PDB file of C-alpha atoms in Angstrom:
ATOM      1  CA  MET A   1       5.489  58.117  47.353  1.00 52.00           C
ATOM      2  CA  ALA A   2       5.840  55.129  45.043  1.00 57.00           C
ATOM      3  CA  TYR A   3       2.822  52.840  44.612  1.00 64.00           C
ATOM      4  CA  ARG A   4       3.832  49.455  46.339  1.00 74.00           C
ATOM      5  CA  ARG A   5       1.465  46.601  45.086  1.00 75.00           C
ATOM      6  CA  THR A   6      -0.153  44.399  48.426  1.00 85.00           C
ATOM      7  CA  PRO A   7       1.162  40.737  48.025  1.00 80.00           C
ATOM      8  CA  ALA A   8      -2.269  40.563  47.245  1.00 81.00           C
ATOM      9  CA  VAL A   9      -2.493  42.268  44.342  1.00 78.00           C
ATOM     10  CA  GLN A  10       0.790  40.787  42.968  1.00 79.00           C
ATOM     11  CA  ALA A  11      -0.581  36.969  43.672  1.00 85.00           C
ATOM     12  CA  ARG A  12      -3.382  38.018  41.862  1.00 85.00           C
ATOM     13  CA  LEU A  13      -1.226  39.721  38.820  1.00 83.00           C
ATOM     14  CA  ASP A  14       0.500  36.755  38.655  1.00 85.00           C
ATOM     15  CA  ALA A  15      -2.660  34.645  38.414  1.00 91.00           C
ATOM     16  CA  GLN A  16      -3.275  36.448  35.722  1.00 89.00           C
ATOM     17  CA  ARG A  17       0.067  36.070  33.224  1.00 92.00           C
ATOM     18  CA  GLU A  18       0.271  32.481  34.876  1.00 93.00           C
ATOM     19  CA  ALA A  19      -3.248  32.205  33.236  1.00 94.00           C
ATOM     20  CA  VAL A  20      -2.605  34.431  29.906  1.00 94.00           C
ATOM     21  CA  LEU A  21       0.310  31.611  28.908  1.00 94.00           C
ATOM     22  CA  GLN A  22      -1.280  29.203  29.508  1.00 94.00           C
ATOM     23  CA  ALA A  23      -4.049  30.234  26.986  1.00 95.00           C
ATOM     24  CA  ALA A  24      -1.296  31.300  24.208  1.00 94.00           C
ATOM     25  CA  VAL A  25       0.080  28.058  24.408  1.00 93.00           C
ATOM     26  CA  GLY A  26      -3.705  26.824  23.416  1.00 94.00           C
ATOM     27  CA  LEU A  27      -4.415  29.209  21.045  1.00 93.00           C
ATOM     28  CA  LEU A  28      -1.192  28.814  19.486  1.00 92.00           C
ATOM     29  CA  ALA A  29      -1.639  24.506  18.970  1.00 91.00           C
ATOM     30  CA  GLU A  30      -4.785  25.774  17.309  1.00 91.00           C
ATOM     31  CA  ARG A  31      -4.382  28.034  15.146  1.00 90.00           C
ATOM     32  CA  GLY A  32      -0.825  28.916  15.565  1.00 88.00           C
ATOM     33  CA  TYR A  33       1.404  32.665  16.086  1.00 87.00           C
ATOM     34  CA  GLY A  34      -1.579  34.397  13.304  1.00 86.00           C
ATOM     35  CA  GLY A  35      -4.123  33.479  15.879  1.00 88.00           C
ATOM     36  CA  CYS A  36      -2.647  35.264  18.886  1.00 90.00           C
ATOM     37  CA  SER A  37      -3.690  38.454  18.230  1.00 92.00           C
ATOM     38  CA  MET A  38      -3.897  40.448  21.691  1.00 94.00           C
ATOM     39  CA  ALA A  39      -7.932  40.437  21.247  1.00 95.00           C
ATOM     40  CA  ALA A  40      -7.858  36.917  21.067  1.00 95.00           C
ATOM     41  CA  VAL A  41      -5.525  35.517  23.260  1.00 95.00           C
ATOM     42  CA  ALA A  42      -7.330  37.947  26.277  1.00 95.00           C
ATOM     43  CA  ASP A  43     -10.468  36.405  24.921  1.00 95.00           C
ATOM     44  CA  ARG A  44      -8.676  33.116  26.213  1.00 95.00           C
ATOM     45  CA  ALA A  45      -8.008  34.348  29.422  1.00 94.00           C
ATOM     46  CA  GLY A  46     -11.417  35.879  30.216  1.00 93.00           C
ATOM     47  CA  ILE A  47      -9.818  39.241  30.439  1.00 92.00           C
ATOM     48  CA  ALA A  48     -10.568  42.838  29.219  1.00 93.00           C
ATOM     49  CA  THR A  49      -7.675  43.230  26.539  1.00 93.00           C
ATOM     50  CA  GLY A  50      -6.828  46.411  28.429  1.00 92.00           C
ATOM     51  CA  SER A  51      -5.675  44.095  31.389  1.00 92.00           C
ATOM     52  CA  LEU A  52      -2.759  42.290  28.917  1.00 92.00           C
ATOM     53  CA  TYR A  53      -1.447  44.525  28.249  1.00 93.00           C
ATOM     54  CA  GLN A  54      -0.456  45.271  32.371  1.00 90.00           C
ATOM     55  CA  HIS A  55       1.518  41.822  31.680  1.00 93.00           C
ATOM     56  CA  PHE A  56       3.087  42.064  27.972  1.00 93.00           C
ATOM     57  CA  ALA A  57       3.848  45.747  26.182  1.00 92.00           C
ATOM     58  CA  ASN A  58       2.839  43.670  22.253  1.00 92.00           C
ATOM     59  CA  LYS A  59       2.259  40.950  20.316  1.00 90.00           C
ATOM     60  CA  ALA A  60       5.826  40.172  20.040  1.00 89.00           C
ATOM     61  CA  GLU A  61       6.936  40.762  24.130  1.00 92.00           C
ATOM     62  CA  LEU A  62       3.791  38.164  24.256  1.00 93.00           C
ATOM     63  CA  SER A  63       5.432  35.906  21.694  1.00 90.00           C
ATOM     64  CA  VAL A  64       9.134  35.483  22.416  1.00 91.00           C
ATOM     65  CA  GLU A  65       7.308  34.703  26.126  1.00 92.00           C
ATOM     66  CA  LEU A  66       5.192  31.900  24.749  1.00 92.00           C
ATOM     67  CA  PHE A  67       7.490  30.199  21.978  1.00 91.00           C
ATOM     68  CA  ARG A  68      10.331  30.379  25.767  1.00 91.00           C
ATOM     69  CA  ARG A  69       7.842  28.370  27.558  1.00 92.00           C
ATOM     70  CA  VAL A  70       7.061  25.716  24.794  1.00 92.00           C
ATOM     71  CA  VAL A  71      10.067  25.035  24.185  1.00 92.00           C
ATOM     72  CA  ASN A  72      11.001  24.747  27.241  1.00 92.00           C
ATOM     73  CA  ARG A  73       9.334  21.871  27.686  1.00 93.00           C
ATOM     74  CA  GLU A  74      10.575  20.014  24.247  1.00 93.00           C
ATOM     75  CA  ILE A  75      13.665  20.744  25.569  1.00 94.00           C
ATOM     76  CA  ASP A  76      12.495  19.226  29.087  1.00 95.00           C
ATOM     77  CA  ALA A  77      11.174  16.198  27.262  1.00 96.00           C
ATOM     78  CA  VAL A  78      14.683  15.672  25.247  1.00 96.00           C
ATOM     79  CA  HIS A  79      17.191  15.599  27.932  1.00 96.00           C
ATOM     80  CA  GLU A  80      14.787  12.624  30.156  1.00 96.00           C
ATOM     81  CA  ALA A  81      15.147  11.015  27.052  1.00 96.00           C
ATOM     82  CA  VAL A  82      18.291  10.795  26.408  1.00 96.00           C
ATOM     83  CA  ALA A  83      18.807  10.250  30.143  1.00 96.00           C
ATOM     84  CA  ARG A  84      17.044   7.309  29.851  1.00 95.00           C
ATOM     85  CA  ARG A  85      19.839   6.099  26.563  1.00 96.00           C
ATOM     86  CA  GLU A  86      23.221   3.990  27.158  1.00 94.00           C
ATOM     87  CA  THR A  87      25.772   5.113  24.808  1.00 95.00           C
ATOM     88  CA  PRO A  88      25.896   8.475  22.433  1.00 96.00           C
ATOM     89  CA  GLU A  89      24.972   6.856  19.411  1.00 95.00           C
ATOM     90  CA  GLN A  90      21.528   6.359  21.774  1.00 96.00           C
ATOM     91  CA  ARG A  91      21.277   9.399  23.314  1.00 96.00           C
ATOM     92  CA  ILE A  92      21.748  11.327  19.219  1.00 97.00           C
ATOM     93  CA  ALA A  93      18.512   8.988  18.703  1.00 96.00           C
ATOM     94  CA  ALA A  94      17.335   9.336  21.418  1.00 96.00           C
ATOM     95  CA  VAL A  95      17.708  13.470  20.633  1.00 97.00           C
ATOM     96  CA  VAL A  96      16.089  13.493  17.197  1.00 96.00           C
ATOM     97  CA  GLU A  97      12.738  10.910  17.177  1.00 96.00           C
ATOM     98  CA  THR A  98      11.718  12.488  21.239  1.00 96.00           C
ATOM     99  CA  PHE A  99      11.890  16.155  18.854  1.00 95.00           C
ATOM    100  CA  ALA A 100      10.472  14.215  15.514  1.00 95.00           C
ATOM    101  CA  ALA A 101       7.216  12.396  17.747  1.00 95.00           C
ATOM    102  CA  ARG A 102       6.256  15.362  20.143  1.00 94.00           C
ATOM    103  CA  ALA A 103       6.517  18.078  16.387  1.00 93.00           C
ATOM    104  CA  LEU A 104       4.349  15.036  14.665  1.00 93.00           C
ATOM    105  CA  ARG A 105       1.452  15.444  18.093  1.00 91.00           C
ATOM    106  CA  ALA A 106       1.413  18.275  18.567  1.00 91.00           C
ATOM    107  CA  PRO A 107       1.695  19.025  14.564  1.00 91.00           C
ATOM    108  CA  ARG A 108       0.020  23.288  14.340  1.00 90.00           C
ATOM    109  CA  LEU A 109       1.884  23.705  17.602  1.00 91.00           C
ATOM    110  CA  ALA A 110       5.122  22.395  16.243  1.00 92.00           C
ATOM    111  CA  HIS A 111       5.214  24.475  12.799  1.00 91.00           C
ATOM    112  CA  ALA A 112       4.290  27.633  14.488  1.00 89.00           C
ATOM    113  CA  LEU A 113       7.818  26.694  16.691  1.00 89.00           C
ATOM    114  CA  LEU A 114       9.393  26.219  13.606  1.00 90.00           C
ATOM    115  CA  VAL A 115       8.703  27.976  10.189  1.00 88.00           C
ATOM    116  CA  GLU A 116       5.439  30.488  10.473  1.00 89.00           C
ATOM    117  CA  PRO A 117       6.325  33.443   9.730  1.00 87.00           C
ATOM    118  CA  ALA A 118       6.614  35.674  13.574  1.00 85.00           C
ATOM    119  CA  ASP A 119       8.268  38.594  14.578  1.00 84.00           C
ATOM    120  CA  ALA A 120      11.769  39.363  14.378  1.00 89.00           C
ATOM    121  CA  VAL A 121      12.347  38.937  17.628  1.00 89.00           C
ATOM    122  CA  VAL A 122      10.872  35.194  17.821  1.00 88.00           C
ATOM    123  CA  ASP A 123      13.257  34.382  15.059  1.00 90.00           C
ATOM    124  CA  ALA A 124      15.647  35.160  16.900  1.00 91.00           C
ATOM    125  CA  GLU A 125      14.445  32.363  19.889  1.00 89.00           C
ATOM    126  CA  ARG A 126      14.572  30.039  17.303  1.00 91.00           C
ATOM    127  CA  LEU A 127      17.235  30.479  16.500  1.00 92.00           C
ATOM    128  CA  VAL A 128      18.078  29.606  20.312  1.00 90.00           C
ATOM    129  CA  PHE A 129      16.181  26.637  20.161  1.00 91.00           C
ATOM    130  CA  ARG A 130      17.537  25.849  17.354  1.00 92.00           C
ATOM    131  CA  ARG A 131      21.225  25.504  19.489  1.00 94.00           C
ATOM    132  CA  ALA A 132      20.444  24.300  22.786  1.00 93.00           C
ATOM    133  CA  PHE A 133      19.626  20.454  20.235  1.00 94.00           C
ATOM    134  CA  ARG A 134      22.342  21.335  18.295  1.00 96.00           C
ATOM    135  CA  ASP A 135      24.902  21.208  21.767  1.00 96.00           C
ATOM    136  CA  VAL A 136      23.583  17.975  22.633  1.00 96.00           C
ATOM    137  CA  ILE A 137      23.936  16.712  19.677  1.00 97.00           C
ATOM    138  CA  ALA A 138      27.552  17.447  19.244  1.00 97.00           C
ATOM    139  CA  ALA A 139      28.351  16.682  23.458  1.00 97.00           C
ATOM    140  CA  GLU A 140      27.128  13.537  22.863  1.00 96.00           C
ATOM    141  CA  ILE A 141      28.721  13.383  19.025  1.00 97.00           C
ATOM    142  CA  ALA A 142      32.611  14.363  21.041  1.00 97.00           C
ATOM    143  CA  VAL A 143      31.476  11.639  23.505  1.00 97.00           C
ATOM    144  CA  ALA A 144      31.407   9.595  20.926  1.00 96.00           C
ATOM    145  CA  LEU A 145      34.531  10.212  19.098  1.00 97.00           C
ATOM    146  CA  ALA A 146      36.752  11.071  22.255  1.00 97.00           C
ATOM    147  CA  ALA A 147      35.237   6.669  23.200  1.00 95.00           C
ATOM    148  CA  GLY A 148      37.000   5.467  18.846  1.00 95.00           C
ATOM    149  CA  ARG A 149      32.936   4.503  18.003  1.00 94.00           C
ATOM    150  CA  LEU A 150      32.779   7.582  15.270  1.00 95.00           C
ATOM    151  CA  PRO A 151      34.835   8.642  11.919  1.00 95.00           C
ATOM    152  CA  ARG A 152      37.093  12.123  12.526  1.00 95.00           C
ATOM    153  CA  GLN A 153      33.951  14.758  12.110  1.00 96.00           C
ATOM    154  CA  ASP A 154      33.400  18.446  13.096  1.00 97.00           C
ATOM    155  CA  PRO A 155      30.796  18.019  16.507  1.00 97.00           C
ATOM    156  CA  GLU A 156      28.711  20.805  15.828  1.00 97.00           C
ATOM    157  CA  LEU A 157      28.339  21.003  12.306  1.00 97.00           C
ATOM    158  CA  THR A 158      27.220  17.961  11.756  1.00 97.00           C
ATOM    159  CA  ALA A 159      24.965  18.490  15.443  1.00 97.00           C
ATOM    160  CA  ALA A 160      23.718  21.533  13.372  1.00 97.00           C
ATOM    161  CA  ALA A 161      23.182  19.877  10.046  1.00 97.00           C
ATOM    162  CA  ILE A 162      20.920  17.368  11.219  1.00 97.00           C
ATOM    163  CA  VAL A 163      18.972  20.142  13.317  1.00 96.00           C
ATOM    164  CA  GLY A 164      18.439  21.666  10.361  1.00 95.00           C
ATOM    165  CA  ALA A 165      17.699  18.660   7.978  1.00 96.00           C
ATOM    166  CA  VAL A 166      15.195  17.228  10.875  1.00 96.00           C
ATOM    167  CA  GLY A 167      13.193  20.540  10.151  1.00 93.00           C
ATOM    168  CA  GLU A 168      13.316  20.762   6.888  1.00 94.00           C
ATOM    169  CA  ALA A 169      11.767  16.731   7.103  1.00 94.00           C
ATOM    170  CA  LEU A 170       9.060  17.672   9.359  1.00 94.00           C
ATOM    171  CA  ALA A 171       7.838  21.162   7.869  1.00 91.00           C
ATOM    172  CA  GLY A 172       6.341  19.126   4.775  1.00 89.00           C
ATOM    173  CA  PRO A 173       4.880  16.765   7.105  1.00 89.00           C
ATOM    174  CA  LEU A 174       3.297  19.530   9.367  1.00 88.00           C
ATOM    175  CA  ALA A 175       2.486  21.501   7.341  1.00 84.00           C
ATOM    176  CA  ALA A 176      -0.285  19.093   5.828  1.00 79.00           C
ATOM    177  CA  ALA A 177      -1.338  17.848   9.285  1.00 67.00           C
ATOM    178  CA  PRO A 178      -5.263  18.314   9.359  1.00 64.00           C
ATOM    179  CA  ALA A 179      -6.021  21.704  12.548  1.00 59.00           C
ATOM    180  CA  PRO A 180      -6.656  20.160  15.925  1.00 55.00           C
ATOM    181  CA  ARG A 181     -10.167  20.907  16.359  1.00 57.00           C
ATOM    182  CA  ALA A 182     -11.231  24.844  18.235  1.00 52.00           C
ATOM    183  CA  ARG A 183     -12.997  24.432  21.472  1.00 52.00           C
ATOM    184  CA  ALA A 184     -16.703  24.867  21.074  1.00 46.00           C
ATOM    185  CA  HIS A 185     -19.056  27.283  20.411  1.00 38.00           C
ATOM    186  CA  GLY A 186     -22.066  28.195  23.298  1.00 38.00           C
ATOM    187  CA  GLN A 187     -19.033  28.084  25.932  1.00 42.00           C
ATOM    188  CA  ALA A 188     -19.485  29.937  29.589  1.00 36.00           C
ATOM    189  CA  PRO A 189     -17.866  33.564  29.065  1.00 37.00           C
ATOM    190  CA  GLY A 190     -15.147  34.699  30.962  1.00 37.00           C
ATOM    191  CA  PRO A 191     -15.152  38.455  33.646  1.00 34.00           C
ATOM    192  CA  ALA A 192     -13.693  40.323  30.152  1.00 35.00           C
ATOM    193  CA  GLN A 193     -17.225  39.148  28.481  1.00 38.00           C
ATOM    194  CA  ALA A 194     -19.369  39.589  29.942  1.00 35.00           C
ATOM    195  CA  HIS A 195     -18.004  43.176  31.680  1.00 35.00           C
ATOM    196  CA  GLY A 196     -15.994  44.601  29.295  1.00 38.00           C
ATOM    197  CA  GLN A 197     -14.038  45.025  31.549  1.00 37.00           C
ATOM    198  CA  ALA A 198     -11.722  42.664  34.680  1.00 38.00           C
ATOM    199  CA  PRO A 199     -12.255  43.882  37.693  1.00 36.00           C
ATOM    200  CA  GLU A 200      -9.400  44.716  40.662  1.00 36.00           C
ATOM    201  CA  HIS A 201     -11.265  42.473  42.823  1.00 36.00           C
ATOM    202  CA  ALA A 202     -11.564  39.804  40.170  1.00 37.00           C
ATOM    203  CA  GLN A 203     -10.254  36.643  41.087  1.00 39.00           C
ATOM    204  CA  ALA A 204      -7.914  35.156  38.139  1.00 39.00           C
ATOM    205  CA  PRO A 205      -9.621  33.325  35.956  1.00 38.00           C
ATOM    206  CA  VAL A 206      -8.909  29.553  35.954  1.00 36.00           C
ATOM    207  CA  PRO A 207      -6.070  28.141  33.286  1.00 39.00           C
ATOM    208  CA  VAL A 208      -6.321  27.150  30.222  1.00 36.00           C
ATOM    209  CA  PRO A 209      -4.871  23.254  30.073  1.00 38.00           C
ATOM    210  CA  ALA A 210      -2.732  23.553  26.954  1.00 39.00           C
ATOM    211  CA  PRO A 211      -2.392  20.581  24.578  1.00 39.00           C
ATOM    212  CA  VAL A 212       0.634  18.589  26.443  1.00 38.00           C
ATOM    213  CA  PRO A 213       2.435  16.880  23.070  1.00 41.00           C
ATOM    214  CA  THR A 214       3.793  12.931  25.134  1.00 38.00           C
ATOM    215  CA  ALA A 215       4.589   9.792  22.348  1.00 39.00           C
ATOM    216  CA  ALA A 216       5.693   8.618  19.035  1.00 39.00           C
ATOM    217  CA  PRO A 217       2.755   9.379  16.448  1.00 39.00           C
ATOM    218  CA  ALA A 218       0.258   5.711  17.146  1.00 40.00           C
ATOM    219  CA  PRO A 219      -0.760   3.905  14.317  1.00 37.00           C
ATOM    220  CA  GLY A 220      -2.980   5.546  12.263  1.00 37.00           C
ATOM    221  CA  ASP A 221      -1.889   8.889  12.600  1.00 46.00           C
ATOM    222  CA  ALA A 222      -0.404  10.672   9.126  1.00 46.00           C
ATOM    223  CA  LEU A 223       3.055   9.213   8.780  1.00 54.00           C
ATOM    224  CA  PRO A 224       3.905   7.208  11.303  1.00 60.00           C
ATOM    225  CA  ASP A 225       6.864   5.954   8.757  1.00 87.00           C
ATOM    226  CA  VAL A 226       9.230   9.625   9.407  1.00 92.00           C
ATOM    227  CA  VAL A 227      10.196   9.355  12.695  1.00 94.00           C
ATOM    228  CA  PRO A 228      11.960   5.656  12.286  1.00 95.00           C
ATOM    229  CA  ALA A 229      13.000   7.490   8.699  1.00 95.00           C
ATOM    230  CA  LEU A 230      14.955  10.611  10.295  1.00 96.00           C
ATOM    231  CA  VAL A 231      16.181   8.193  13.319  1.00 96.00           C
ATOM    232  CA  SER A 232      18.639   5.688  10.418  1.00 95.00           C
ATOM    233  CA  PHE A 233      19.438   8.851   8.540  1.00 96.00           C
ATOM    234  CA  THR A 234      20.832  10.522  11.569  1.00 96.00           C
ATOM    235  CA  LEU A 235      22.590   7.372  12.195  1.00 95.00           C
ATOM    236  CA  ARG A 236      24.201   7.173   8.860  1.00 94.00           C
ATOM    237  CA  ALA A 237      24.570  11.220   8.456  1.00 94.00           C
ATOM    238  CA  LEU A 238      26.979  10.483  11.809  1.00 94.00           C
ATOM    239  CA  GLY A 239      28.928   8.240   9.841  1.00 89.00           C
ATOM    240  CA  GLY A 240      27.794   5.535  12.483  1.00 62.00           C
ATOM    241  CA  ARG A 241      25.703   1.757  11.217  1.00 57.00           C
ATOM    242  CA  ASP A 242      22.255   1.875  11.936  1.00 51.00           C
ATOM    243  CA  ASP A 243      20.280  -1.546  14.010  1.00 54.00           C
ATOM    244  CA  ASN A 244      17.759  -1.137  10.952  1.00 54.00           C
ATOM    245  CA  ASP A 245      20.432  -1.263   8.565  1.00 48.00           C
ATOM    246  CA  ALA A 246      20.689  -5.128   6.684  1.00 41.00           C
TER     247      ALA A 246
END
């Protein structure tokens, strides 16, 4: 007879998986993919490395799930910003403004999402990520074209070019930004650190909050002019007029 997990055991495993993913997001924001080894993630989550393999077969599988979690958060933020704007040009500007501002708020995390060398499966996810942003912009270009607000063009081609240009423009500032401060030493160890393993009856570790980028860089932050410059570039690339133009 096949073993069936009890609801209590399944709930504990689900909570542990969530703690692992939150710990991985925190490490990604601090150290990038290179610092998200299975051992490091397990240590941050407070479980034994062996227990981590109950949830993810290898680092590539963990990285894909991690990437999807962070990317979906960014896409949601863009959709929320777009919903608050009235014209298609404003909505396109909102995509670029929101994406760039959040990236500069969490540069190590954004660098890992966009350009840091990673597993091939993660590179495949990056293409999905870029297409998601392309599709949002392309849809708004199509609306503007139908209303006669922009010169004739291929919405998907223009949108893909904008996404690629914005990503390339951000690569330098993101790489040059200082790394975030890591967790302080001397923090209380989790069960795996104290005993070398996570017993079956142990409670799931408390999730580690992940840094959430939320707004445009405040005055004094590195390269604060990057965001408005990218918005202006985007509007000009569409063939429209930037309101900041003389």
